[in-house]
Short mmCIF file of C-alpha atoms in Angstrom, two decimals:
data_model
loop_
_atom_site.label_atom_id
_atom_site.label_comp_id
_atom_site.label_asym_id
_atom_site.label_seq_id
_atom_site.Cartn_x
_atom_site.Cartn_y
_atom_site.Cartn_z
CA MET C 1 111.35 112.99 107.15
CA ALA C 2 113.09 113.81 110.34
CA ALA C 3 116.86 113.80 110.48
CA THR C 4 118.46 111.53 113.04
CA ASN C 5 121.64 113.42 113.54
CA GLY C 6 120.21 115.91 115.91
CA SER C 7 119.60 118.52 113.25
CA VAL C 8 116.97 121.17 113.26
CA GLU C 9 114.67 119.04 111.21
CA SER C 10 114.37 116.57 114.10
CA ALA C 11 113.03 119.20 116.49
CA ASP C 12 110.85 121.25 114.13
CA THR C 13 108.54 120.64 111.29
CA HIS C 14 109.69 121.27 107.77
CA ASP C 15 107.36 124.34 107.66
CA ASP C 16 108.81 125.88 110.82
CA VAL C 17 112.31 125.60 109.71
CA SER C 18 111.52 126.75 106.22
CA GLU C 19 109.82 129.81 107.59
CA ARG C 20 112.81 130.49 110.04
CA ILE C 21 115.16 130.25 106.90
CA ARG C 22 112.80 132.59 104.90
CA ALA C 23 112.73 135.10 107.81
CA THR C 24 116.46 134.97 108.25
CA LEU C 25 117.24 135.51 104.55
CA ALA C 26 114.61 138.17 104.21
CA ALA C 27 116.12 140.07 107.31
CA ALA C 28 119.60 139.73 105.77
CA ILE C 29 118.30 141.27 102.48
CA GLY C 30 116.44 143.95 104.27
CA GLU C 31 119.59 144.96 106.22
CA GLY C 32 121.74 144.90 103.27
CA ALA C 33 123.85 142.02 104.39
CA LEU C 34 122.83 140.05 101.19
CA LYS C 35 123.27 142.54 98.36
CA PRO C 36 121.36 142.48 95.08
CA GLY C 37 122.99 139.98 92.69
CA THR C 38 124.45 137.90 95.46
CA LYS C 39 124.16 134.12 94.65
CA ILE C 40 122.25 132.03 97.28
CA LEU C 41 124.04 128.86 98.10
CA GLU C 42 121.40 126.32 99.01
CA GLU C 43 123.94 123.80 100.22
CA ALA C 44 125.48 126.17 102.58
CA ILE C 45 122.20 127.21 103.96
CA ALA C 46 121.05 123.68 104.41
CA GLU C 47 124.20 122.81 106.30
CA HIS C 48 123.93 125.99 108.48
CA PHE C 49 120.37 124.99 109.50
CA GLY C 50 120.89 121.39 109.49
CA VAL C 51 118.20 120.66 106.99
CA SER C 52 117.84 119.19 103.62
CA ARG C 53 118.03 121.29 100.41
CA THR C 54 114.39 120.47 99.81
CA VAL C 55 113.41 122.59 103.00
CA VAL C 56 115.75 125.35 101.90
CA ARG C 57 114.22 125.41 98.44
CA GLY C 58 110.68 125.87 100.09
CA ALA C 59 112.09 129.04 101.83
CA LEU C 60 113.59 130.24 98.64
CA GLY C 61 110.45 129.72 96.72
CA VAL C 62 108.47 131.99 99.03
CA LEU C 63 111.28 134.68 98.75
CA GLU C 64 111.11 134.29 94.97
CA SER C 65 107.44 134.77 94.90
CA ASP C 66 107.94 137.97 97.02
CA HIS C 67 110.35 139.21 94.41
CA LEU C 68 113.37 139.27 96.72
CA LEU C 69 115.01 136.47 94.93
CA GLU C 70 115.28 135.46 91.35
CA ARG C 71 116.05 132.11 89.90
CA LYS C 72 118.32 132.17 86.81
CA ARG C 73 118.10 128.97 84.68
CA ASN C 74 121.27 126.84 84.92
CA ARG C 75 122.86 129.41 87.23
CA GLY C 76 120.99 129.33 90.49
CA THR C 77 119.16 131.64 92.81
CA PHE C 78 120.29 135.20 93.43
CA VAL C 79 119.18 138.22 95.48
CA ALA C 80 116.91 140.28 93.12
CA GLU C 81 118.17 143.34 91.42
CA PRO C 82 115.35 145.61 90.70
CA SER C 83 115.56 147.77 87.49
CA VAL C 84 115.02 151.49 87.58
CA GLU C 85 111.54 151.02 86.26
CA GLN C 86 110.64 148.56 88.95
CA ALA C 87 112.02 150.99 91.58
CA LYS C 88 109.96 153.74 90.15
CA SER C 89 106.83 151.35 90.29
CA LEU C 90 107.50 150.44 93.84
CA PHE C 91 107.94 154.07 95.11
CA GLU C 92 104.66 155.02 93.33
CA ALA C 93 102.76 152.04 94.84
CA ARG C 94 104.14 153.00 98.28
CA ARG C 95 103.11 156.53 97.90
CA LYS C 96 99.68 155.70 96.73
CA ILE C 97 99.04 153.14 99.51
CA GLU C 98 100.40 155.41 102.16
CA ARG C 99 97.91 158.10 101.14
CA LEU C 100 95.08 155.75 101.93
CA LEU C 101 96.74 154.53 104.98
CA LEU C 102 97.23 158.10 106.28
CA GLU C 103 93.48 158.77 105.96
CA LEU C 104 92.88 155.53 108.17
CA VAL C 105 95.64 156.60 110.67
CA ILE C 106 94.35 160.12 111.19
CA ALA C 107 90.83 158.55 112.05
CA ARG C 108 92.26 155.81 114.36
CA VAL C 109 95.54 156.82 115.88
CA THR C 110 95.87 156.84 119.64
CA PRO C 111 98.25 159.14 121.69
CA GLU C 112 100.37 156.18 122.54
CA GLN C 113 100.80 155.33 119.01
CA LEU C 114 101.91 158.87 118.07
CA ASP C 115 104.39 158.76 120.98
CA ALA C 116 105.82 155.45 119.56
CA LEU C 117 106.05 157.12 116.00
CA GLN C 118 107.81 160.14 117.61
CA LYS C 119 110.36 157.78 119.30
CA LEU C 120 110.96 156.21 115.95
CA THR C 121 111.58 159.41 114.12
CA ASP C 122 113.85 160.55 116.86
CA GLU C 123 115.84 157.32 116.58
CA GLU C 124 115.97 157.87 112.72
CA GLU C 125 117.28 161.49 113.18
CA HIS C 126 120.06 160.09 115.64
CA ILE C 127 120.93 157.36 113.01
CA HIS C 128 120.97 159.97 110.18
CA HIS C 129 123.62 161.87 111.98
CA HIS C 130 125.63 159.17 113.74
CA GLY C 131 124.68 155.86 111.84
CA ASP C 132 125.20 153.87 108.64
CA GLU C 133 123.14 153.46 105.51
CA LYS C 134 122.04 149.92 106.62
CA SER C 135 120.59 151.22 109.92
CA LYS C 136 118.90 154.19 108.04
CA THR C 137 117.26 151.74 105.49
CA VAL C 138 116.13 149.34 108.20
CA LEU C 139 114.62 152.25 110.33
CA SER C 140 112.92 153.82 107.35
CA GLY C 141 111.28 150.44 106.51
CA LYS C 142 110.27 149.99 110.12
CA PHE C 143 108.69 153.46 110.11
CA HIS C 144 106.51 152.71 107.05
CA ILE C 145 105.31 149.37 108.57
CA VAL C 146 104.52 150.92 111.92
CA LEU C 147 102.44 153.57 110.21
CA ALA C 148 100.59 150.92 108.27
CA GLU C 149 99.88 149.02 111.43
CA MET C 150 98.38 152.14 112.95
CA ALA C 151 95.77 152.19 110.18
CA GLY C 152 94.47 148.86 111.54
CA ASN C 153 93.97 147.17 108.10
CA PRO C 154 96.05 144.15 108.06
CA VAL C 155 95.74 143.55 104.37
CA LEU C 156 97.21 147.00 103.51
CA THR C 157 99.93 146.39 106.10
CA GLU C 158 100.88 143.11 104.33
CA VAL C 159 100.93 144.65 100.85
CA LEU C 160 102.99 147.61 102.11
CA ALA C 161 105.44 145.41 103.98
CA LYS C 162 106.19 143.47 100.73
CA ILE C 163 106.70 146.80 98.99
CA VAL C 164 108.98 147.98 101.68
CA ALA C 165 111.08 144.78 101.58
CA ARG C 166 111.55 145.19 97.78
CA LEU C 167 112.43 148.76 98.24
CA SER C 168 115.24 147.73 100.63
CA LEU C 169 116.80 146.05 97.62
CA VAL C 170 116.38 149.19 95.59
CA MET C 171 118.05 151.24 98.37
CA SER C 172 120.93 148.80 98.54
CA LEU C 173 121.38 148.73 94.80
CA TYR C 174 121.37 152.47 94.24
CA GLU C 175 122.44 153.67 97.65
CA GLU C 176 125.26 155.84 96.02
CA ASP C 177 122.49 157.66 93.94
CA ARG C 178 120.24 158.28 96.90
CA LYS C 179 119.43 161.99 96.95
CA ASP C 180 115.77 161.85 97.94
CA ASP C 181 116.49 160.05 101.38
CA CYS C 182 113.15 159.06 102.99
CA GLY C 183 114.36 159.87 106.57
CA ALA C 184 113.36 161.44 109.83
CA ASP C 185 112.45 164.90 108.27
CA HIS C 186 110.20 163.39 105.74
CA HIS C 187 108.48 161.06 108.23
CA ARG C 188 107.86 164.07 110.75
CA MET C 189 105.59 165.51 108.03
#
């Protein structure tokens, strides 16, 4: 069902556009531009991307299954608001997975990868002193994903990436309460 008005649907498949919408919204959530509890307006997204609401709903469904969005009956779709218990579970899961990943990284890491990790922690340190919370959260998440990729296990990387995405919601929701900041000093260990 391609649109005839020159919209995005006429150039791309529904799946491509739906994935682009998903990635755009996921990035906005990860960067804190879409805060927990924010209502997602299907019609506005459809208009922005020049697609039908059906295509938008496909993207929203994926984000809902990743626990980044939640659908509330008769109210719409909202950016998820993880509870304190969910936050604790996510941090515990990340710690457990990263222990395993570190074993793999130690066995497989190259000098080039270590250099890349060092550059990332240097950037984190700079942001810690001169940046904002949004940048810190994004870089911290990036650090954890890069570390997972170094382990060479794509399944563990995918699982950790989903946890990191959900933790960005936790960071956004509870940023004023963040005392145990996972930053450059922690990552240097």
